[in-house]
Amino acid sequence: MTANNQIRLVKNVRIKGIACALPEKVEEVMSLSESFGAESVNKIIGSTGVERRHVVTEECSSDLCLSAAERLISDLGIDKSSIDTLIFVSQTHDYTLPATACVLQERLGLPMQTAAFDVAMGCSGYVYGLWMAGSLLSGGGSKRALLLVGDTISKIVSPTDRAVAALFGDAGTATLLEFDPSAADIPFVLGTDGRGAQNLVVPAGSYRDRKGHSTQTNEKGVRGPYDLYMNGAEIFAFTLARVPALVTALHEADAESGKAIDKYVFHQANRFMLEHLVKRMKLDRDKVVLDVKDVGNTSCASIPLAISLHTGKAGGQICGRFMLAGFGVGYSWAGCVAEFENVWVSPLTITSTVNAETSL
């Protein structure tokens, strides 16, 4: 076992299904040519692999997750009264308070016995959510958990910041997990290095700097204190420093299974970063899921969305050993190896603004 990566084993937990939702509005990256010039935008597309993104108008992350959850519950034929835990993972919550999970409990019609709470995580958020839901199920505190993971990062991106304007899209996802004594163990690796927090940050708007006095990331004509700031070079260096060790630790933890990994699904940061990781770790490129062309970087939603896009428009059941790994904002990283045994993946849902909840 790699010395710097603790293996956290989750037992008796099965992933039953995944569903994803995108907003109907689509923005072409080439439309940014007026701001940055066609040559510059073509270079951005060539590096990131992103040609277009789905972005919200009035919708929130919760609206997208709601659509995904309703589709998944319907497809699986699940009795809503059997769902006893609801976890909402996002960096773009509806309100400072109450917790968005509480609002979603009511909107979904889940029973009042449901434990519902929010988790503020980004790029590693999906795997963190699997670990939290799985730990509750494994420990006997829950029998069936609904994990809702989504972000609307387009709301906090400055359209004049070439580092991020062409990169981020919006998405919401739903994953159903349940207690099952016959399920294969799931090894997790989790880690944090808060020294990198300043390299991917929105400095103002919450309680550290509510009124936007911060100037640490300001750049006139590019971004202000309420806009997302990303130091791409530092994020890239962090990824190369942490992800290979994460993958190695998971390979070593999974070695006893005697089975090969069928698919690697990493956080879909951008094409350049993922292809660099594949070469550095000498992975079989055919086993690595890479699909950012039409959706961009969707933050915490990117892993389940990549699985959905890889499965295809019609959806269906998938099987195999999947290594999932998220990394980024925080700095934070998380990975696991999950046995997908006839996991249902719903057809991708495209939402409309008419489904948005405008107020309490």
Coordinates of C-alpha atoms in Angstrom, one line a residue:
M1 CA 0.0 0.0 0.0
T2 CA 1.3 3.5 -0.9
A3 CA 2.4 5.1 2.4
N4 CA 0.7 8.4 1.9
N5 CA -2.7 7.0 0.9
Q6 CA -5.0 5.4 3.5
I7 CA -7.4 2.9 2.2
R8 CA -10.9 3.3 3.6
L9 CA -13.0 0.2 2.9
V10 CA -16.8 0.4 2.5
K11 CA -18.6 -2.9 2.7
N12 CA -22.1 -4.1 1.9
V13 CA -23.0 -1.3 -0.4
R14 CA -24.3 -1.5 -4.0
I15 CA -24.7 1.2 -6.6
K16 CA -28.1 0.7 -8.2
G17 CA -28.4 3.4 -10.7
I18 CA -27.2 6.7 -12.1
A19 CA -29.1 9.5 -13.9
C20 CA -27.9 12.9 -15.3
A21 CA -29.6 16.1 -16.4
L22 CA -28.4 19.0 -18.5
P23 CA -30.0 22.4 -19.1
E24 CA -31.3 22.9 -22.6
K25 CA -29.4 26.1 -23.4
V26 CA -26.2 25.4 -25.3
E27 CA -23.3 27.8 -25.8
E28 CA -20.7 27.3 -28.5
V29 CA -17.1 28.0 -27.5
M30 CA -16.5 29.6 -30.9
S31 CA -19.1 32.3 -29.9
L32 CA -16.3 33.7 -27.7
S33 CA -14.3 34.7 -30.8
E34 CA -15.8 38.2 -30.5
S35 CA -14.1 38.6 -27.1
F36 CA -10.9 36.6 -27.5
G37 CA -10.4 36.3 -31.2
A38 CA -10.9 33.3 -33.4
E39 CA -7.2 32.1 -33.3
S40 CA -7.2 32.2 -29.5
V41 CA -10.5 30.4 -29.2
N42 CA -9.3 27.7 -31.6
K43 CA -6.3 27.2 -29.4
I44 CA -8.5 26.9 -26.3
I45 CA -10.7 24.3 -28.1
G46 CA -7.6 22.4 -29.2
S47 CA -6.2 22.2 -25.7
T48 CA -9.4 21.7 -23.6
G49 CA -11.3 19.6 -26.1
V50 CA -14.4 21.6 -25.2
E51 CA -16.5 22.8 -28.2
R52 CA -19.8 23.6 -26.5
R53 CA -21.4 23.6 -23.0
H54 CA -24.9 23.3 -21.6
V55 CA -25.5 26.3 -19.3
V56 CA -28.4 27.4 -17.2
T57 CA -30.5 30.5 -17.5
E58 CA -32.7 30.6 -14.4
E59 CA -32.2 27.1 -13.2
C60 CA -30.2 26.1 -10.1
S61 CA -28.2 23.0 -9.4
S62 CA -31.1 21.6 -7.4
D63 CA -33.4 21.9 -10.4
L64 CA -31.0 19.8 -12.5
C65 CA -30.6 17.2 -9.7
L66 CA -34.3 17.1 -9.2
S67 CA -34.9 16.2 -12.8
A68 CA -32.2 13.5 -12.7
A69 CA -33.6 12.1 -9.4
E70 CA -37.1 11.9 -10.7
R71 CA -36.0 10.1 -13.8
L72 CA -33.9 7.6 -11.9
I73 CA -36.6 6.8 -9.3
S74 CA -39.1 6.3 -12.1
D75 CA -36.8 4.1 -14.1
L76 CA -35.8 1.9 -11.1
G77 CA -39.4 1.7 -9.9
I78 CA -38.3 2.8 -6.4
D79 CA -40.8 3.5 -3.7
K80 CA -39.9 6.9 -2.4
S81 CA -40.8 6.0 1.1
S82 CA -37.8 3.5 1.1
I83 CA -35.3 6.3 0.6
D84 CA -34.0 7.3 4.1
T85 CA -31.0 9.4 3.3
L86 CA -30.6 12.3 0.9
I87 CA -27.2 13.9 0.3
F88 CA -26.8 17.0 -1.9
V89 CA -23.2 17.7 -3.0
S90 CA -22.6 21.1 -4.7
Q91 CA -20.7 24.4 -4.5
T92 CA -23.6 26.3 -6.0
H93 CA -26.4 25.8 -3.4
D94 CA -29.8 27.5 -3.7
Y95 CA -29.5 29.5 -0.5
T96 CA -27.0 30.3 2.3
L97 CA -29.7 28.6 4.4
P98 CA -31.7 26.4 4.5
A99 CA -29.8 23.4 3.2
T100 CA -30.8 22.7 -0.4
A101 CA -31.2 19.0 0.6
C102 CA -34.1 20.0 2.8
V103 CA -35.8 21.8 0.0
L104 CA -35.2 18.8 -2.3
Q105 CA -36.7 16.4 0.2
E106 CA -40.0 18.2 -0.1
R107 CA -39.8 18.7 -3.8
L108 CA -39.1 15.0 -4.4
G109 CA -41.9 13.9 -2.0
L110 CA -39.5 11.9 0.2
P111 CA -40.7 11.0 3.7
M112 CA -40.1 13.2 6.7
Q113 CA -38.0 10.4 8.2
T114 CA -35.4 11.2 5.5
A115 CA -32.0 12.4 6.8
A116 CA -31.1 15.3 4.4
F117 CA -27.9 17.4 4.3
D118 CA -25.6 19.4 2.1
V119 CA -22.0 18.9 1.3
A120 CA -19.9 21.7 -0.2
M121 CA -17.4 19.9 -2.4
G122 CA -16.2 20.4 -6.0
C123 CA -14.2 18.3 -8.4
S124 CA -13.8 15.4 -5.9
G125 CA -17.4 15.8 -4.6
Y126 CA -18.9 12.8 -6.4
V127 CA -16.5 10.3 -5.0
Y128 CA -16.7 11.9 -1.6
G129 CA -20.5 11.6 -1.8
L130 CA -20.2 7.9 -2.6
W131 CA -18.0 7.4 0.4
M132 CA -20.3 9.3 2.7
A133 CA -23.4 7.6 1.5
G134 CA -21.6 4.2 1.4
S135 CA -20.3 4.7 5.0
L136 CA -23.8 5.4 6.3
L137 CA -25.2 2.4 4.6
S138 CA -22.3 0.1 5.6
G139 CA -22.6 1.2 9.2
G140 CA -26.3 0.4 9.4
G141 CA -27.4 4.0 9.7
S142 CA -29.2 3.9 6.4
K143 CA -30.8 1.3 4.0
R144 CA -31.2 3.3 0.8
A145 CA -29.5 6.6 0.0
L146 CA -30.0 9.1 -2.8
L147 CA -26.9 11.0 -3.7
L148 CA -27.5 14.2 -5.7
V149 CA -24.4 15.9 -7.2
G150 CA -24.4 19.0 -9.4
D151 CA -23.1 22.4 -10.1
T152 CA -23.9 25.5 -12.1
I153 CA -20.4 27.0 -12.3
S154 CA -21.5 29.1 -15.3
K155 CA -23.2 31.4 -12.8
I156 CA -19.8 32.4 -11.2
V157 CA -17.6 32.6 -14.4
S158 CA -16.7 35.9 -15.9
P159 CA -17.3 35.9 -19.6
T160 CA -14.1 37.9 -20.1
D161 CA -11.8 35.5 -18.3
R162 CA -10.2 33.3 -21.0
A163 CA -8.9 30.9 -18.4
V164 CA -12.4 29.7 -17.5
A165 CA -15.0 31.2 -19.8
A166 CA -14.8 28.4 -22.4
L167 CA -14.4 25.6 -20.0
F168 CA -17.3 25.1 -17.5
G169 CA -20.7 23.7 -18.2
D170 CA -23.6 22.9 -15.8
A171 CA -25.1 19.5 -14.9
G172 CA -27.0 17.7 -12.2
T173 CA -26.9 14.0 -11.3
A174 CA -28.6 11.4 -9.1
T175 CA -27.1 8.1 -7.9
L176 CA -29.0 5.5 -5.8
L177 CA -27.1 3.3 -3.4
E178 CA -28.5 0.6 -1.1
F179 CA -27.4 -1.8 1.6
D180 CA -26.6 -5.2 0.2
P181 CA -24.6 -7.9 2.2
S182 CA -23.6 -9.6 -1.0
A183 CA -22.0 -6.5 -2.6
A184 CA -18.2 -6.4 -3.3
D185 CA -16.1 -4.2 -1.0
I186 CA -15.3 -0.7 -2.3
P187 CA -11.9 0.7 -1.5
F188 CA -11.6 4.5 -1.2
V189 CA -8.7 6.9 -1.0
L190 CA -9.4 10.5 0.2
G191 CA -7.1 13.4 0.7
T192 CA -6.8 17.1 1.2
D193 CA -4.1 19.8 0.9
G194 CA -5.6 23.1 1.9
R195 CA -2.4 25.0 1.0
G196 CA -3.8 25.1 -2.6
A197 CA -7.1 26.6 -1.7
Q198 CA -6.2 30.0 -3.1
N199 CA -5.6 28.6 -6.6
L200 CA -9.2 27.8 -7.4
V201 CA -11.5 30.2 -5.5
V202 CA -14.3 32.7 -5.4
P203 CA -13.0 35.0 -2.7
A204 CA -16.1 37.1 -2.1
G205 CA -19.8 36.6 -1.5
S206 CA -19.8 34.4 1.6
Y207 CA -18.9 35.4 5.2
R208 CA -15.2 35.9 4.9
D209 CA -15.7 38.7 2.5
R210 CA -19.4 39.2 2.0
K211 CA -19.2 42.7 0.6
G212 CA -16.5 42.0 -2.0
H213 CA -13.6 44.0 -0.5
S214 CA -11.0 41.4 -1.6
T215 CA -8.7 42.3 -4.4
Q216 CA -6.5 39.1 -4.3
T217 CA -7.9 37.7 -7.6
N218 CA -9.2 40.9 -9.2
E219 CA -8.0 41.7 -12.8
K220 CA -9.5 44.8 -14.4
G221 CA -11.7 43.9 -17.4
V222 CA -11.3 40.2 -16.6
R223 CA -12.7 39.2 -13.2
G224 CA -13.8 40.7 -9.9
P225 CA -14.0 39.3 -6.4
Y226 CA -17.3 37.5 -7.0
D227 CA -16.0 35.6 -10.0
L228 CA -14.2 32.3 -10.2
Y229 CA -10.4 32.5 -10.2
M230 CA -8.3 29.6 -11.5
N231 CA -4.6 29.3 -11.5
G232 CA -4.4 26.7 -14.3
A233 CA -0.6 26.1 -13.9
E234 CA -0.9 25.4 -10.2
I235 CA -3.9 23.2 -10.7
F236 CA -2.1 21.2 -13.3
A237 CA 1.0 20.8 -11.1
F238 CA -1.2 19.6 -8.2
T239 CA -3.0 17.1 -10.4
L240 CA 0.3 15.6 -11.6
A241 CA 1.6 15.4 -8.1
R242 CA -1.4 13.7 -6.5
V243 CA -3.4 11.7 -9.0
P244 CA -0.8 9.1 -10.1
A245 CA -0.2 8.2 -6.5
L246 CA -4.0 8.0 -5.9
V247 CA -4.4 5.6 -8.8
T248 CA -1.4 3.5 -7.7
A249 CA -2.9 3.2 -4.2
L250 CA -6.2 2.0 -5.6
H251 CA -4.6 -0.5 -7.9
E252 CA -2.7 -1.9 -5.0
A253 CA -5.8 -2.1 -2.8
D254 CA -7.7 -3.8 -5.6
A255 CA -5.0 -6.3 -6.5
E256 CA -6.5 -9.0 -4.3
S257 CA -9.6 -9.1 -6.4
G258 CA -7.7 -10.6 -9.2
K259 CA -9.7 -8.6 -11.7
A260 CA -8.6 -6.0 -14.1
I261 CA -10.1 -2.5 -14.1
D262 CA -12.5 -2.2 -17.0
K263 CA -13.0 1.6 -17.1
Y264 CA -11.2 4.6 -15.6
V265 CA -13.5 7.6 -15.1
F266 CA -11.6 10.6 -13.9
H267 CA -13.0 14.1 -13.2
Q268 CA -13.4 15.5 -16.7
A269 CA -11.2 18.6 -16.2
N270 CA -10.1 19.0 -19.8
R271 CA -8.7 16.9 -22.6
F272 CA -5.1 18.1 -22.2
M273 CA -4.9 17.2 -18.5
L274 CA -6.5 13.8 -18.8
E275 CA -4.4 12.8 -21.8
H276 CA -1.3 13.8 -20.0
L277 CA -2.3 11.8 -17.0
V278 CA -3.0 8.7 -19.2
K279 CA 0.5 8.9 -20.7
R280 CA 2.2 9.5 -17.3
M281 CA 0.4 6.6 -15.7
K282 CA 0.7 4.4 -18.8
L283 CA -2.9 3.5 -18.7
D284 CA -4.7 1.7 -21.6
R285 CA -6.3 4.7 -23.4
D286 CA -9.2 2.6 -24.6
K287 CA -10.2 2.1 -20.9
V288 CA -10.2 5.8 -20.0
V289 CA -13.5 7.7 -20.5
L290 CA -13.0 11.1 -21.9
D291 CA -16.0 13.1 -23.0
V292 CA -15.9 16.9 -22.6
K293 CA -16.6 17.9 -26.2
D294 CA -20.3 18.8 -25.8
V295 CA -20.5 19.4 -22.0
G296 CA -17.2 20.9 -20.8
N297 CA -16.0 20.6 -17.2
T298 CA -19.1 20.1 -15.1
S299 CA -17.3 20.2 -11.7
C300 CA -18.6 17.6 -9.2
A301 CA -21.1 16.2 -11.7
S302 CA -18.4 15.3 -14.3
I303 CA -17.8 11.7 -13.3
P304 CA -21.4 10.4 -13.4
L305 CA -22.1 12.5 -16.5
A306 CA -19.1 10.9 -18.2
I307 CA -20.5 7.5 -17.3
S308 CA -23.9 8.5 -18.7
L309 CA -22.4 9.9 -22.0
H310 CA -20.3 6.8 -22.3
T311 CA -23.3 4.5 -21.9
G312 CA -25.2 6.3 -24.7
K313 CA -28.4 8.2 -25.4
A314 CA -30.6 5.2 -24.8
G315 CA -29.1 4.4 -21.4
G316 CA -29.1 0.8 -20.2
Q317 CA -27.4 -1.5 -17.7
I318 CA -23.6 -1.5 -17.3
C319 CA -21.2 -4.0 -15.7
G320 CA -17.5 -4.1 -14.8
R321 CA -14.9 -2.7 -12.4
F322 CA -14.8 1.1 -12.5
M323 CA -12.1 3.2 -11.0
L324 CA -13.5 6.7 -10.3
A325 CA -11.2 9.6 -9.3
G326 CA -12.0 13.3 -8.6
F327 CA -9.4 16.0 -7.9
G328 CA -9.2 19.7 -7.8
V329 CA -10.6 22.6 -5.8
G330 CA -9.6 22.6 -2.2
Y331 CA -7.1 21.0 -3.0
S332 CA -9.0 17.8 -2.6
W333 CA -8.8 14.3 -4.2
A334 CA -10.8 11.1 -3.9
G335 CA -10.9 7.8 -5.7
C336 CA -12.5 4.4 -5.4
V337 CA -12.9 1.1 -7.3
A338 CA -16.5 0.0 -7.6
E339 CA -17.9 -3.2 -9.0
F340 CA -20.8 -2.2 -11.3
E341 CA -23.2 -5.1 -11.4
N342 CA -26.0 -4.3 -13.8
V343 CA -26.0 -0.7 -12.7
W344 CA -28.9 1.1 -14.5
V345 CA -27.9 4.3 -16.3
S346 CA -30.9 6.4 -17.3
P347 CA -31.1 8.2 -20.7
L348 CA -29.8 11.7 -20.4
T349 CA -32.4 14.3 -19.4
I350 CA -32.5 17.8 -20.9
T351 CA -34.3 20.2 -18.6
S352 CA -36.1 23.4 -19.4
T353 CA -36.3 26.6 -17.4
V354 CA -40.0 25.9 -16.8
N355 CA -38.9 23.2 -14.3
A356 CA -36.9 25.7 -12.2
E357 CA -38.0 26.5 -8.7
T358 CA -37.9 30.3 -8.4
S359 CA -38.6 30.7 -4.7
L360 CA -39.6 28.9 -1.5

